[in-house]
CSV table of C-alpha atoms in Angstrom, one decimal:
chain,number,residue,atom,x,y,z
A,15,MET,CA,76.4,89.3,8.6
A,16,LEU,CA,79.2,87.1,9.6
A,17,PHE,CA,78.8,87.8,13.2
A,18,GLU,CA,74.8,87.0,13.3
A,19,ALA,CA,75.4,83.9,10.9
A,20,VAL,CA,77.9,82.3,13.6
A,21,TYR,CA,75.8,83.5,16.6
A,22,ASN,CA,72.8,81.9,15.1
A,23,LEU,CA,74.5,78.7,14.5
A,24,ARG,CA,76.4,78.6,17.8
A,25,PRO,CA,74.7,81.1,20.5
A,26,ASP,CA,76.5,79.8,23.5
A,27,CYS,CA,79.7,79.9,22.2
A,28,SER,CA,82.9,82.4,22.3
A,29,PHE,CA,84.0,84.1,19.3
A,30,LYS,CA,84.3,87.4,17.5
A,31,VAL,CA,84.5,88.8,13.9
A,32,VAL,CA,87.6,91.0,13.2
A,33,ASN,CA,88.0,92.3,9.5
A,34,ASP,CA,85.4,89.9,8.6
A,35,LYS,CA,87.4,87.0,9.7
A,36,LEU,CA,85.8,84.6,12.6
A,37,ILE,CA,88.1,84.2,15.4
A,38,TRP,CA,86.9,81.2,17.4
A,39,LEU,CA,87.4,81.7,21.1
A,40,ASP,CA,85.7,78.6,22.5
A,41,ASP,CA,87.8,75.6,23.2
A,42,ILE,CA,84.8,73.4,23.9
A,43,ASN,CA,82.4,73.6,21.3
A,44,LYS,CA,83.3,73.1,17.5
A,45,LYS,CA,83.7,75.9,15.3
A,46,PRO,CA,81.0,75.6,12.3
A,47,SER,CA,81.8,74.9,9.1
A,48,SER,CA,82.6,77.1,6.3
A,49,LEU,CA,79.6,75.3,4.5
A,50,GLU,CA,77.3,75.8,7.5
A,51,ILE,CA,78.2,79.4,7.8
A,52,ASP,CA,77.9,80.5,4.3
A,53,SER,CA,74.4,78.6,4.2
A,54,GLU,CA,73.2,81.0,6.9
A,55,VAL,CA,74.9,84.0,5.4
A,56,ILE,CA,72.5,83.3,2.3
A,57,ARG,CA,69.7,82.6,4.1
A,58,LEU,CA,70.0,85.8,6.2
A,59,LYS,CA,70.8,87.6,3.2
A,60,LYS,CA,67.5,86.5,1.4
A,61,LEU,CA,65.5,87.2,4.5
A,62,TYR,CA,66.8,90.7,4.4
A,63,ASP,CA,66.3,91.1,0.9
A,64,ASN,CA,62.6,89.7,1.1
A,65,THR,CA,61.8,92.3,4.2
A,66,GLU,CA,63.1,95.3,2.0
A,67,TYR,CA,59.7,96.2,1.3
A,68,GLN,CA,59.0,96.5,5.0
A,69,ARG,CA,61.8,99.0,5.5
A,70,LEU,CA,60.6,101.3,2.6
A,71,ARG,CA,57.0,101.1,3.9
A,72,LYS,CA,58.1,102.2,7.2
A,73,LYS,CA,60.0,105.0,6.2
A,74,GLU,CA,56.8,106.3,4.3
A,75,TYR,CA,54.5,105.3,7.1
A,76,ASP,CA,56.6,107.5,9.7
A,77,LYS,CA,56.3,110.6,7.4
A,78,LEU,CA,52.7,110.5,8.0
A,79,ASN,CA,50.6,112.3,11.0
A,80,GLN,CA,48.4,108.9,10.9
A,81,TYR,CA,46.6,109.7,14.2
A,82,GLU,CA,45.5,113.3,12.7
A,83,MET,CA,44.6,111.5,9.5
A,84,GLN,CA,42.8,109.1,10.9
A,85,TYR,CA,40.7,111.5,13.2
A,86,ASP,CA,40.3,114.1,10.2
A,87,ASP,CA,38.6,111.0,8.4
A,88,LEU,CA,36.2,110.3,10.9
A,89,ILE,CA,35.2,113.6,11.7
A,90,ASN,CA,35.0,114.4,7.7
A,91,ASN,CA,33.6,110.9,6.7
A,92,THR,CA,36.6,110.6,4.3
A,93,THR,CA,39.3,107.7,3.4
A,94,THR,CA,42.4,110.0,3.5
A,95,TRP,CA,44.5,108.0,5.7
A,96,GLN,CA,43.5,104.5,4.0
A,97,ASP,CA,44.1,105.9,0.8
A,98,LYS,CA,47.8,106.9,1.5
A,99,ILE,CA,48.4,103.4,3.0
A,100,GLN,CA,47.3,101.5,0.3
A,101,GLU,CA,49.2,104.0,-1.9
A,102,ILE,CA,52.4,102.9,0.0
A,103,LYS,CA,51.8,99.2,0.0
A,104,ASP,CA,51.1,99.7,-3.6
A,105,ARG,CA,54.6,101.5,-4.4
A,106,PHE,CA,56.2,98.7,-2.1
A,107,PRO,CA,54.3,95.5,-2.7
A,108,LYS,CA,55.2,92.3,-0.5
A,109,PRO,CA,56.8,89.8,-2.7
A,110,THR,CA,55.1,87.1,-3.4
A,111,GLY,CA,56.0,83.6,-1.9
A,112,ILE,CA,57.3,84.6,1.1
């Protein structure tokens, strides 16, 4: 996450991360401060944590044969697909306030 944080702060600069250590390769642009980097890492972690429900839902959605379920629902006048999607959303709710 360190690489992504520094890249977000200085996208046009040269640097690398080795063993979780920032190596600044840019002689022209100023290296971001530790405070800037730490703040960006915290922001990225929060963003990652707040979108966990999306990753969990996707994993479950991928197990479904959704097109076939939708077709069967249309032919049989049922709501199997909608019910299954709602079940997944209920199991992995979107956090409030994001």
